[in-house]
CSV table of C-alpha atoms and ligand atoms in Angstrom, one decimal:
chain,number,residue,atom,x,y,z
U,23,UNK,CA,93.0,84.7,144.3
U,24,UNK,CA,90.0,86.6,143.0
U,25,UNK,CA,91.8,90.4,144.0
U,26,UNK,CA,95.4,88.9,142.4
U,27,UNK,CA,93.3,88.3,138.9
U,28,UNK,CA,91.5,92.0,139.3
U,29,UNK,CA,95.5,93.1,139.9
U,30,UNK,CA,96.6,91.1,136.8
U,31,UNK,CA,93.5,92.3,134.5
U,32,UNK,CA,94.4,95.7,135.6
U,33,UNK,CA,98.0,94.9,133.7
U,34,UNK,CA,98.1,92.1,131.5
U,35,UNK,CA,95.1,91.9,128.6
U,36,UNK,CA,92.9,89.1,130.6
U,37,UNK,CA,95.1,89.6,133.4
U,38,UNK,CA,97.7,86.6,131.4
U,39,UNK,CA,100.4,85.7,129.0
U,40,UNK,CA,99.0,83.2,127.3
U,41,UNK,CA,95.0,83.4,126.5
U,42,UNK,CA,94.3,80.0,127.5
U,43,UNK,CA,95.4,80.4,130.9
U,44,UNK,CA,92.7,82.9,131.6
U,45,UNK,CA,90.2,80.3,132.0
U,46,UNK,CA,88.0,81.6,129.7
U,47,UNK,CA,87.2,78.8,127.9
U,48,UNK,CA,85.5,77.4,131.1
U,49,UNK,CA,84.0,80.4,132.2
U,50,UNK,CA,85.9,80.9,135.6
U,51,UNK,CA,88.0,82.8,136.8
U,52,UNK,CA,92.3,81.2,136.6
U,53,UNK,CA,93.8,79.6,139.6
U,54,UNK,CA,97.6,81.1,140.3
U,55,UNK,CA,100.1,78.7,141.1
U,56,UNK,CA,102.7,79.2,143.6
U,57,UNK,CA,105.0,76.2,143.3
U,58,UNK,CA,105.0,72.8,141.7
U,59,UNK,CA,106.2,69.5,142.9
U,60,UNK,CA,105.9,66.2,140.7
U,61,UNK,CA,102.5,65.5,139.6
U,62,UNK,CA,101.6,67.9,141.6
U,63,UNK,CA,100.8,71.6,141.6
U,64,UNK,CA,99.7,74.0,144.6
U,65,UNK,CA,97.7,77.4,143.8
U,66,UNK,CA,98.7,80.7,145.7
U,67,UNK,CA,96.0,79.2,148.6
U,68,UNK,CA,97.7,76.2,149.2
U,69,UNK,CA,95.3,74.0,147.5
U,70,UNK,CA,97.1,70.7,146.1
U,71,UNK,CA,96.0,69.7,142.5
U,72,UNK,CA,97.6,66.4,140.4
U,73,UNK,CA,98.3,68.4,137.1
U,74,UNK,CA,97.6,66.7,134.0
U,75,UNK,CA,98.6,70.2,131.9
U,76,UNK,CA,102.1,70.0,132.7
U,77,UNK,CA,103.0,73.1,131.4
U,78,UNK,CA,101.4,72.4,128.5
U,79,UNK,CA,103.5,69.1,127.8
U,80,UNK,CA,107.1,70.4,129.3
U,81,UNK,CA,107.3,68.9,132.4
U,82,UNK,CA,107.0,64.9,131.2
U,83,UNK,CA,109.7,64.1,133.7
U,84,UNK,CA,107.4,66.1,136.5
U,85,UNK,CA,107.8,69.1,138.1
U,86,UNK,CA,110.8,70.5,140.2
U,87,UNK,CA,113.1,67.4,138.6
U,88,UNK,CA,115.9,67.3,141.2
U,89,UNK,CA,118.5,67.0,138.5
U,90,UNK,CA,117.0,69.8,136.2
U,91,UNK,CA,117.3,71.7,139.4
U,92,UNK,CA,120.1,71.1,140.1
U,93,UNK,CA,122.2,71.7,136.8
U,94,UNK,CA,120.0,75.3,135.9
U,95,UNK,CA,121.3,76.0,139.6
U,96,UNK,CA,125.2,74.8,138.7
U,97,UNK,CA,124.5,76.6,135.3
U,98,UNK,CA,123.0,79.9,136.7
U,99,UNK,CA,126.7,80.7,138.5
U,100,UNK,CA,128.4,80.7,135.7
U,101,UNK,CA,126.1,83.5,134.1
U,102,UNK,CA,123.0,83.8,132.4
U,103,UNK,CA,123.5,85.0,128.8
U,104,UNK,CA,126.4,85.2,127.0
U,105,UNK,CA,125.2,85.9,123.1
U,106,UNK,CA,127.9,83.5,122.4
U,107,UNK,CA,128.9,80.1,121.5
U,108,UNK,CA,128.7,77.8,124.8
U,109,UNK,CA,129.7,73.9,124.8
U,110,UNK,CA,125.9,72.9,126.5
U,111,UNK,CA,124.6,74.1,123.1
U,112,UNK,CA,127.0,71.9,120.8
U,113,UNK,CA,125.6,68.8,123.2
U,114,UNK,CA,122.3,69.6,122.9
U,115,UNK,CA,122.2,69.7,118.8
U,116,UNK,CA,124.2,66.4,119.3
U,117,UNK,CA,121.7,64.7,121.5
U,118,UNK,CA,118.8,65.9,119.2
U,119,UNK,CA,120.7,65.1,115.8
U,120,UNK,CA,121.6,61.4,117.5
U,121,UNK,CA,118.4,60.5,118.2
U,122,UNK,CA,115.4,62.3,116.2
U,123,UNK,CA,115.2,60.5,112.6
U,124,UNK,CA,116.3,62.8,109.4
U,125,UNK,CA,118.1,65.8,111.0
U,126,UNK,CA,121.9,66.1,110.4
U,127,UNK,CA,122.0,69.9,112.5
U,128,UNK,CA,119.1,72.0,114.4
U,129,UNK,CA,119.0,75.7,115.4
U,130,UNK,CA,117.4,76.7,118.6
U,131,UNK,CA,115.2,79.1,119.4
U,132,UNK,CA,112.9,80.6,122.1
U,133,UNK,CA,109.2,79.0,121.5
U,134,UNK,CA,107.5,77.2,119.1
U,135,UNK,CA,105.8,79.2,117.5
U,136,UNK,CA,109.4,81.0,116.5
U,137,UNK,CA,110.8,77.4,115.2
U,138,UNK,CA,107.4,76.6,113.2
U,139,UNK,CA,107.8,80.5,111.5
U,140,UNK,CA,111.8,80.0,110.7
U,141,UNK,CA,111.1,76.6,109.2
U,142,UNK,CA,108.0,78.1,106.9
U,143,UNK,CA,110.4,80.4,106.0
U,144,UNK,CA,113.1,77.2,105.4
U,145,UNK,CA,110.7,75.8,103.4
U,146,UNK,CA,109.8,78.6,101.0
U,147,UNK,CA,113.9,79.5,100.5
U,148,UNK,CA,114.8,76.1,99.7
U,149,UNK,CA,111.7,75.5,97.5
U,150,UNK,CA,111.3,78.7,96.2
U,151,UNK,CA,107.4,78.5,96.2
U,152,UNK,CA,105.3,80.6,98.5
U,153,UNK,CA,102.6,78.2,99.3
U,154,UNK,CA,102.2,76.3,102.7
U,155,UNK,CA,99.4,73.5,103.3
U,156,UNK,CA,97.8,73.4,107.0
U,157,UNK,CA,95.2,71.3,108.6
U,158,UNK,CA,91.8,72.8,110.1
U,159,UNK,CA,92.1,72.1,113.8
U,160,UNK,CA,96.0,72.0,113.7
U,161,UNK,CA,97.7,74.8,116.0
U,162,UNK,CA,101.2,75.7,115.2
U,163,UNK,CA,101.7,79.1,117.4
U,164,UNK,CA,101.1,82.7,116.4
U,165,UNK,CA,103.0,83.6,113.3
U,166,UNK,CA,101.1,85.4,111.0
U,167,UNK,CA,100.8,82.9,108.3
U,168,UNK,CA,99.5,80.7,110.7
U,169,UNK,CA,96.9,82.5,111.9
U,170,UNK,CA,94.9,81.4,109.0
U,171,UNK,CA,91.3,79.7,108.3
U,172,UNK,CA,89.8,78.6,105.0
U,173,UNK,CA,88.0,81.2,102.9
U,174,UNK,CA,85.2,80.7,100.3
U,175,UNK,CA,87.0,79.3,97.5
U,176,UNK,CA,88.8,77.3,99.9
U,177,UNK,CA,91.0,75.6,97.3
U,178,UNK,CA,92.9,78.7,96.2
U,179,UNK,CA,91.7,81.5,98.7
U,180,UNK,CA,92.3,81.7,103.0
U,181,UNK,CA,91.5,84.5,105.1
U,182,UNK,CA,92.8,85.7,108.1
U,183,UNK,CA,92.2,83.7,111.5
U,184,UNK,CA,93.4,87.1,113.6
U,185,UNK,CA,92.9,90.9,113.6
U,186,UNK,CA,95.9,92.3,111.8
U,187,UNK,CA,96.8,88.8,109.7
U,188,UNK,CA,96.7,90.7,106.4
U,189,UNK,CA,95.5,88.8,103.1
U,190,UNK,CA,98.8,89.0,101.8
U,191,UNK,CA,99.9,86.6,104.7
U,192,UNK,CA,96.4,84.6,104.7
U,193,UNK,CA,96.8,83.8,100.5
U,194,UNK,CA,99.6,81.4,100.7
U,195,UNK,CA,98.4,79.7,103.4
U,196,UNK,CA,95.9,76.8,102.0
U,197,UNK,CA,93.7,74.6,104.4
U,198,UNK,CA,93.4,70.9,104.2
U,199,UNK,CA,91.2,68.7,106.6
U,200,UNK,CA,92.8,66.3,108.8
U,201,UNK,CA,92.8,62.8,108.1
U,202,UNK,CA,91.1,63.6,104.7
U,203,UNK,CA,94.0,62.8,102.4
U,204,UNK,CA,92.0,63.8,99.2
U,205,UNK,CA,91.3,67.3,100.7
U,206,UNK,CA,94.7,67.7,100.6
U,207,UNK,CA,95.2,66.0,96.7
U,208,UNK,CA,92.8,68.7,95.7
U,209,UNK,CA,94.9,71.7,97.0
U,210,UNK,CA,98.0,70.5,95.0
U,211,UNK,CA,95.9,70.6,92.2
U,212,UNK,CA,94.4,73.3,92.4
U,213,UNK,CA,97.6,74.6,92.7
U,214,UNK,CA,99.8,73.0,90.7
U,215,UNK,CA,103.8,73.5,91.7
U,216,UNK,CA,102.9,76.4,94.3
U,217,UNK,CA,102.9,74.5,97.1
U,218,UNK,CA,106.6,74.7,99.4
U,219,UNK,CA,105.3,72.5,102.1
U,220,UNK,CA,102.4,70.5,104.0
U,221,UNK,CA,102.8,71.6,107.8
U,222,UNK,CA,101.0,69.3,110.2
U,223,UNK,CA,101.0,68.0,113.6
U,224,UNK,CA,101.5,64.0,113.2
U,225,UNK,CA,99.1,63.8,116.3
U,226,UNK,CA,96.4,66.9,116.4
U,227,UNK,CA,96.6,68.1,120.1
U,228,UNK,CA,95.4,71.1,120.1
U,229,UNK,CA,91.5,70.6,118.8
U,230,UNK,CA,91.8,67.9,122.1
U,231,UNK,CA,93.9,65.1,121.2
U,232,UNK,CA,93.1,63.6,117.4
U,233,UNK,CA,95.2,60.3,115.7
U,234,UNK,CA,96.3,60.3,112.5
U,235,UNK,CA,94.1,57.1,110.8
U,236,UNK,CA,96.3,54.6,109.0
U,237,UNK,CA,98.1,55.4,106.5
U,238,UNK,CA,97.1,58.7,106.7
U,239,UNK,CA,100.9,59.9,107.7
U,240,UNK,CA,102.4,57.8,105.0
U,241,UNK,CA,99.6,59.3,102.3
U,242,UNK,CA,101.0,62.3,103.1
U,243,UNK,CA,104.8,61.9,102.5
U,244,UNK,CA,104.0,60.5,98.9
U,245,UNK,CA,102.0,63.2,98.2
U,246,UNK,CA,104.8,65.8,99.3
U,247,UNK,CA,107.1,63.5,97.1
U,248,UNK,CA,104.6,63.6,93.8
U,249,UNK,CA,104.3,67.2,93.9
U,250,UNK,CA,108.2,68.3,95.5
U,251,UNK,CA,107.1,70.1,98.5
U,252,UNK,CA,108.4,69.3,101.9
U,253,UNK,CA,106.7,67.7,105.2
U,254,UNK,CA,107.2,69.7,108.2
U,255,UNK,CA,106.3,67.8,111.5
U,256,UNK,CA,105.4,69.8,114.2
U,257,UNK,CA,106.7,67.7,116.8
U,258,UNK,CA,106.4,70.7,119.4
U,259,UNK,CA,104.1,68.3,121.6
U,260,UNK,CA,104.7,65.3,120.1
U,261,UNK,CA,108.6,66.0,119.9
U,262,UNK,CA,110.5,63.6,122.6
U,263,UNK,CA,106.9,62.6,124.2
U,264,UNK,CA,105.9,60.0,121.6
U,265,UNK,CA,109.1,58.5,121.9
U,266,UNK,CA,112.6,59.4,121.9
U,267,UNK,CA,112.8,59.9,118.4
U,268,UNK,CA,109.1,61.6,118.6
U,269,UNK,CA,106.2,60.7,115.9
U,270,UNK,CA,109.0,60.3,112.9
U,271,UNK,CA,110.4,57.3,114.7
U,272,UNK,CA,106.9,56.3,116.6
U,273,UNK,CA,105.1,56.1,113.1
U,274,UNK,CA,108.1,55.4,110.9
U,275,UNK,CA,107.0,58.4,108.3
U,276,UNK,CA,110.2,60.2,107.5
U,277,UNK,CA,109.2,64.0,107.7
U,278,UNK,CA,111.7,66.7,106.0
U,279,UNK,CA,111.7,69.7,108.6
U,280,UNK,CA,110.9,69.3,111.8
U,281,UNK,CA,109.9,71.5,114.8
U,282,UNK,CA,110.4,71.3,118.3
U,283,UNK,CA,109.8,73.3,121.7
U,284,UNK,CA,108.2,72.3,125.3
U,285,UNK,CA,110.4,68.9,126.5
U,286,UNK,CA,113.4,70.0,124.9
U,287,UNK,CA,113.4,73.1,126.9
U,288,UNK,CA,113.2,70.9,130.1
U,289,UNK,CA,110.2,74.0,131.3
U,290,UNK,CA,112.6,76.5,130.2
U,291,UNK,CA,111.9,79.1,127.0
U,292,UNK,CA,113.0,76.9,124.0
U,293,UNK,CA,112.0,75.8,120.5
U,294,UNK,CA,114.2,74.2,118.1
U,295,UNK,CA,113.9,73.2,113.9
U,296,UNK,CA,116.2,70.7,112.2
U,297,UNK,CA,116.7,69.4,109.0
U,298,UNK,CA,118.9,67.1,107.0
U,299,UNK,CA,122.2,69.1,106.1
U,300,UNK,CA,121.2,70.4,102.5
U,301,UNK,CA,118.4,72.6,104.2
U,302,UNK,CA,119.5,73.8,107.2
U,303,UNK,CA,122.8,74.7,105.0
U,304,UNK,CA,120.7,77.3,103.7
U,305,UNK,CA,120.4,79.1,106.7
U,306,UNK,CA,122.2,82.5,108.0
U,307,UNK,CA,125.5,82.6,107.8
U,308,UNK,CA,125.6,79.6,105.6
U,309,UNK,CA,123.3,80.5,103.7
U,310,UNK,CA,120.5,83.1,102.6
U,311,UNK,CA,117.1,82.3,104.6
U,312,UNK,CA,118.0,84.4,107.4
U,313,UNK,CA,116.9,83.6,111.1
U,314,UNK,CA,117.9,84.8,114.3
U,315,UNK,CA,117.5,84.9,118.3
U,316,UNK,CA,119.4,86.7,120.9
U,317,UNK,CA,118.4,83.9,123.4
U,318,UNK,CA,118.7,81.3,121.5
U,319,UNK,CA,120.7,78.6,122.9
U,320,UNK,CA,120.9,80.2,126.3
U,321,UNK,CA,123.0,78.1,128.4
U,322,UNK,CA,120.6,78.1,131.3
U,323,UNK,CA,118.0,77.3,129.2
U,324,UNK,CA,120.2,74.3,127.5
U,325,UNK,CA,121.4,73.3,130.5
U,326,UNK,CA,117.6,72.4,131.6
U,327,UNK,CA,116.9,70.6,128.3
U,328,UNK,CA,120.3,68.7,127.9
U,329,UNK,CA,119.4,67.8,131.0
U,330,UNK,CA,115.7,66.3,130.5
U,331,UNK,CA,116.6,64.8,127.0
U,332,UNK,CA,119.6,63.1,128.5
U,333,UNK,CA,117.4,61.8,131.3
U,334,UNK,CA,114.5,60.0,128.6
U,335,UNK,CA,117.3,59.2,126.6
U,336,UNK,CA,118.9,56.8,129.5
U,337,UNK,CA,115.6,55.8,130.5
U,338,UNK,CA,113.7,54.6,127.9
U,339,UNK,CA,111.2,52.7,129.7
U,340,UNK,CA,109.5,56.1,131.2
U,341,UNK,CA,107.7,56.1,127.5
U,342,UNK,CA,106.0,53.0,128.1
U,343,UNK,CA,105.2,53.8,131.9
U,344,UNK,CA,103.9,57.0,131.1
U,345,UNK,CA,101.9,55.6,128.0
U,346,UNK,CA,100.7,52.7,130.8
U,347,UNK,CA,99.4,55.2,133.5
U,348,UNK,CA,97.9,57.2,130.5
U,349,UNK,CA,95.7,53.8,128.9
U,350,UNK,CA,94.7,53.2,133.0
U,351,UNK,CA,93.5,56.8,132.6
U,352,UNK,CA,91.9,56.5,129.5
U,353,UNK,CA,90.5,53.0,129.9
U,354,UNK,CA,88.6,54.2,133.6
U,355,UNK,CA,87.6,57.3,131.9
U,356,UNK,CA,85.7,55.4,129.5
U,357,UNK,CA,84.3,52.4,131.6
U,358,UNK,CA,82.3,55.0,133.8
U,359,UNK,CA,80.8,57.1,131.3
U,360,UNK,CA,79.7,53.7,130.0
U,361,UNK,CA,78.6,52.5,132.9
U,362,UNK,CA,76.4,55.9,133.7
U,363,UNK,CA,75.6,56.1,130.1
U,364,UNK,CA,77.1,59.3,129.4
U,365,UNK,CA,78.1,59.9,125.6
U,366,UNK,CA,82.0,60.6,125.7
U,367,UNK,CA,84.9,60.1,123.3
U,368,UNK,CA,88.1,59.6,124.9
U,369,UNK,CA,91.2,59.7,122.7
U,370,UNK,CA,94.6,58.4,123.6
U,371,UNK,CA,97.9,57.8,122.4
U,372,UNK,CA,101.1,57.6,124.3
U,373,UNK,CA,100.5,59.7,127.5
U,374,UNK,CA,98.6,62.2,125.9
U,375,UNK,CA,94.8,61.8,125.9
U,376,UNK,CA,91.7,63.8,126.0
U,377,UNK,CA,87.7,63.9,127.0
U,378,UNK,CA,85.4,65.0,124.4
U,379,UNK,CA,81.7,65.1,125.5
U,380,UNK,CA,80.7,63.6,122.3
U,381,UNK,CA,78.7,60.3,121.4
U,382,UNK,CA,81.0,60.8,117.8
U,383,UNK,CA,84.2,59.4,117.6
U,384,UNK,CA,86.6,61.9,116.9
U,385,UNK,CA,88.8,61.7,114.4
U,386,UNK,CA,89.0,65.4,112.9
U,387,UNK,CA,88.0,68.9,113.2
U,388,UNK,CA,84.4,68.8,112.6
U,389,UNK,CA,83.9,65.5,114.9
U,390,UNK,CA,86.2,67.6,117.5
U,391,UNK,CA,83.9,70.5,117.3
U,392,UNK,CA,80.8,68.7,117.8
U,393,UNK,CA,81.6,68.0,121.9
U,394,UNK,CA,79.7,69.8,124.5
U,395,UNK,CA,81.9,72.7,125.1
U,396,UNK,CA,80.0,73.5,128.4
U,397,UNK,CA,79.4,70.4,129.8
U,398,UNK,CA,83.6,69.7,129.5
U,399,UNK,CA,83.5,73.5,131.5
U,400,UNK,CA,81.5,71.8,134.0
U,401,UNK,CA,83.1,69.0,134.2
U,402,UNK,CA,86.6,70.9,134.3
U,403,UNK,CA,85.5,73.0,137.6
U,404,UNK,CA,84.0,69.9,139.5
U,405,UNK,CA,87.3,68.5,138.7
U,406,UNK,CA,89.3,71.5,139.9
U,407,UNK,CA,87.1,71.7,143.3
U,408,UNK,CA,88.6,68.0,143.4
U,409,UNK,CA,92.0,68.3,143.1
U,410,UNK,CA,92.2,67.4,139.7
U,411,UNK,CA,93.8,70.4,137.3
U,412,UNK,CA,92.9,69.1,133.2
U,413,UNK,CA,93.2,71.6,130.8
U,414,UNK,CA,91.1,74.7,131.0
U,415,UNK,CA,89.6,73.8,127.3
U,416,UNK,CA,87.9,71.2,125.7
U,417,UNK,CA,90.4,71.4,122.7
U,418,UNK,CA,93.7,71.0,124.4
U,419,UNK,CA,95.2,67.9,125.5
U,420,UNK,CA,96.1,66.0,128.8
U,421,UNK,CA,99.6,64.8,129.9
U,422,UNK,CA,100.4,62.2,131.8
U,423,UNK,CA,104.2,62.4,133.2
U,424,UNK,CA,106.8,60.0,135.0
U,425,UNK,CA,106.0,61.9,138.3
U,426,UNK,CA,102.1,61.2,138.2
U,427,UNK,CA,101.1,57.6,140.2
U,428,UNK,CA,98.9,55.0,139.8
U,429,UNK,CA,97.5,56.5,142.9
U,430,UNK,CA,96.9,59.5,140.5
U,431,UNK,CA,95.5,57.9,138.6
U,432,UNK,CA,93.1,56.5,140.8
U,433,UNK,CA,92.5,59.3,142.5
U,434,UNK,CA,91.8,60.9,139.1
U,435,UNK,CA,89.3,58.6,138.3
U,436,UNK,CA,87.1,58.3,141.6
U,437,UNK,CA,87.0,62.0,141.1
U,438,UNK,CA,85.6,61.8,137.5
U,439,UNK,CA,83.1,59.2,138.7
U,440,UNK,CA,81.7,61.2,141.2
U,441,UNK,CA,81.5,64.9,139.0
U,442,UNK,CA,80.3,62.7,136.6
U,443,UNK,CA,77.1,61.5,138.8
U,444,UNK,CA,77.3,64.7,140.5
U,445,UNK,CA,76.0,66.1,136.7
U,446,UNK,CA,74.0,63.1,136.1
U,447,UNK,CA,71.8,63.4,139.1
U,448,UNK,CA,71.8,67.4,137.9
U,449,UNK,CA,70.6,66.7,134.6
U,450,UNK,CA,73.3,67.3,132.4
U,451,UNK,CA,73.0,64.6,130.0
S,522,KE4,P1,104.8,78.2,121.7
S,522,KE4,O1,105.1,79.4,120.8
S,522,KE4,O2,103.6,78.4,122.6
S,522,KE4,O3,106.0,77.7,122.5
S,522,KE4,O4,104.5,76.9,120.7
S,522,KE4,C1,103.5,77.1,119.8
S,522,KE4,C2,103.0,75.7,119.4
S,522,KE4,C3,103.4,75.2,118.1
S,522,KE4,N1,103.0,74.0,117.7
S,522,KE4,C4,102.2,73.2,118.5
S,522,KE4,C5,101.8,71.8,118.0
S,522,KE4,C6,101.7,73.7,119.8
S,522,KE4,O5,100.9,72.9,120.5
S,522,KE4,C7,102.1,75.0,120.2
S,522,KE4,C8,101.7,75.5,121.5
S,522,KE4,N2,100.7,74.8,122.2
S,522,KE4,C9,99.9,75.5,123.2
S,522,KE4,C10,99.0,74.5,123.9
S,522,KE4,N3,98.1,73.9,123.0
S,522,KE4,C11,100.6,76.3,124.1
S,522,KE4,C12,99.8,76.9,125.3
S,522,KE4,C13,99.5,78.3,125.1
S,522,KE4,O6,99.3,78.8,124.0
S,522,KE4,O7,99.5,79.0,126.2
């Protein structure tokens, strides 16, 4: 695999697409994967791993889903792009309309990071304020404005978080601290009728996995109300993973945008943002917040997500199953580290979890960033030479999907038990 990597690097800026897939966060070099099969994925050697990335939270129905398969196969005869109207796409804005809480019509896109910049841009057009509120630890794709991190005079100034994020983009985006509903008082403020909208993710996955506290979601919808900016969900992991109706419906807070990609896509390239009618009639050709995609909607693409939305949507009970496999998970994961004394927080919610090596509990940023980024590196690659693939990063999350087994899980946690030891006995704690 090592000569494929030196091949890639040669090609592709750390030899990837995607940064976090270069490993680098664990200090090794990336496995390739040739194929993937349920809970299971096989690198270009042949060597079996149960996947607990999942693409990155796609693939909750597991991988190579016969009837996915099967209907991208069907679809793929009948063409691959069109740049036209198809049926498959009027289905799938009916399915998500019919079941996610608060959107009357959704536009697709390609990724998530496209539908989190179109509905920024939502946001600002039918507020007309420039202003956007994000949470430290909170990951919402690339876009510029984004790509942001408090400055010095935090209340009223940001800098960039990226080379070539200019301070023009950085200055209306404000940073707020998760869980820390007061930080968040203090920006509106400080910045009295300036703000267009909070942007959060109602469960933090990507500084590992953190909860929103009680209340916390609901705190957060009054203050939107009291000072008339809008709540944007970004339900791009949480969308259709939580539950059906995704964090809106799983913790009854009613959000005003909200953002989609990874299960709707079915493991295809989509992303998705929806609204009730009065703001999404406000974009092109209704209206004037213009937003576009050449691929969006592609029927091949819709035919995979119809597909896997229509699937959880007649099968309800894979959210508790998944959620079930997840706690044994979570609940093992925890009972040896006590057992061997190790300090580790393990956070869980649905079938997304994560391992933090921390005594703290996490519950936000700072707690997040106080875990033992290179003792989870070691405990990743003892992992991997056992067949188990968790994310190559302490601040990403695990998935659990319908296609992983109790014997998974098992298997998952002797594994754990014995790296954990294994770096006992070496002296890691
Ligand atoms: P994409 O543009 O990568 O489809 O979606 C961006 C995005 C937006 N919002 C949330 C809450 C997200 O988690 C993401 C993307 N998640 C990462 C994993 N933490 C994608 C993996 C990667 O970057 O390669």
């Amino acid at each position: 695999m090592s000569e494929l990597f030196e091949r890639a690097k040669k090609v592709m800026p750390g030899g990837v697409n995607s940064p976090v897939r270069s490993f680098k966060a664990v200090g090794t070099e990336p496995i390739f994967i040739k194929r993937a099969d349920g809970s299971k994925i096989y690198d270009v050697d042949d060597n079996e791993y149960i996947d607990y990335v999942c693409s990155w939270g796609p693939m909750i129905l597991g991988h190579n889903y016969p009837l996915i398969e099967k209907e991208v196969s069907k679809a793929v005869k009948g063409g691959l792009s069109f740049g036209a109207p198809t049926e498959k796409e009027v289905i799938m804005a009916e399915l998500i309309t019919s079941v996610v809480p608060n959107i009357d019509m959704v536009r697709m896109v390609n990724s998530g990071t496209e539908a989190v910049m179109s509905a920024l841009r939502l946001a600002r057009g039918f507020t007309k304020k420039d202003k956007i509120i994000k949470f430290n630890g909170c990951y919402h794709g690339h876009a510029d404005s984004m790509l942001v991190r408090a400055g010095s005079g935090a209340l009223t100034l940001s800098n960039p978080d990226s080379l070539g994020v200019t301070n023009e983009h950085a200055k209306n985006t404000l940073i707020a601290d998760y869980n820390d509903i007061d930080s968040v008082l203090q920006l509106f403020k400080a910045n009295k009728n300036e703000i267009a909208a909070v942007i959060i993710e109602p469960v933090a996955a990507n500084m590992g996995v953190v909860l929103p506290e009680k209340d916390f979601l609901h705190k957060l919808r009054k203050l939107c109300d009291d000072h008339n900016a809008l709540l944007i969900f970004d339900e791009v992991i949480t969308g259709f993973r939580l539950s059906i109706g995704g964090a809106q419906e799983f913790f009854d807070v009613k959000a005003d945008i909200v953002t989609f990609g990874k299960i709707i896509g079915g493991g295809m390239p989509v992303g998705a943002y929806g609204a009730r009618r009065e703001i999404m009639e406000l974009i092109a050709p209704l209206g004037g917040v213009y937003q576009a995609g050449t691929l969006s909607g592609n029927p091949i693409a819709m035919a995979a997500g119809v597909t896997q939305l229509s699937t959880l949507q007649e099968n309800k009970e894979i959210y508790q199953k998944i959620s079930m496999l997840a706690e044994k998970l979570a609940d093992g994961l925890k009972k040896t580290a006590m057992e061997l004394k190790i300090p580790i927080c393990v956070n869980k919610i649905g079938s997304l979890l994560c391992v933090f090596f921390t005594g703290e509990t996490v519950k936000d940023f700072k707690t997040a960033k106080t875990s033992n980024t290179e003792l989870y590196a070691r405990y990743f690659n003892l992992m991997l030479k056992n067949g188990i693939y968790l994310a190559p990063a302490q601040f990403e999350a695990m998935f659990v999907s319908n296609a992983h087994s109790e014997e998974d899980i098992n298997k998952t946690l002797e594994a754990s038990q014995k790296v954990l030891i294994d770096m006992k006995n070496e002296g890691a704690f």
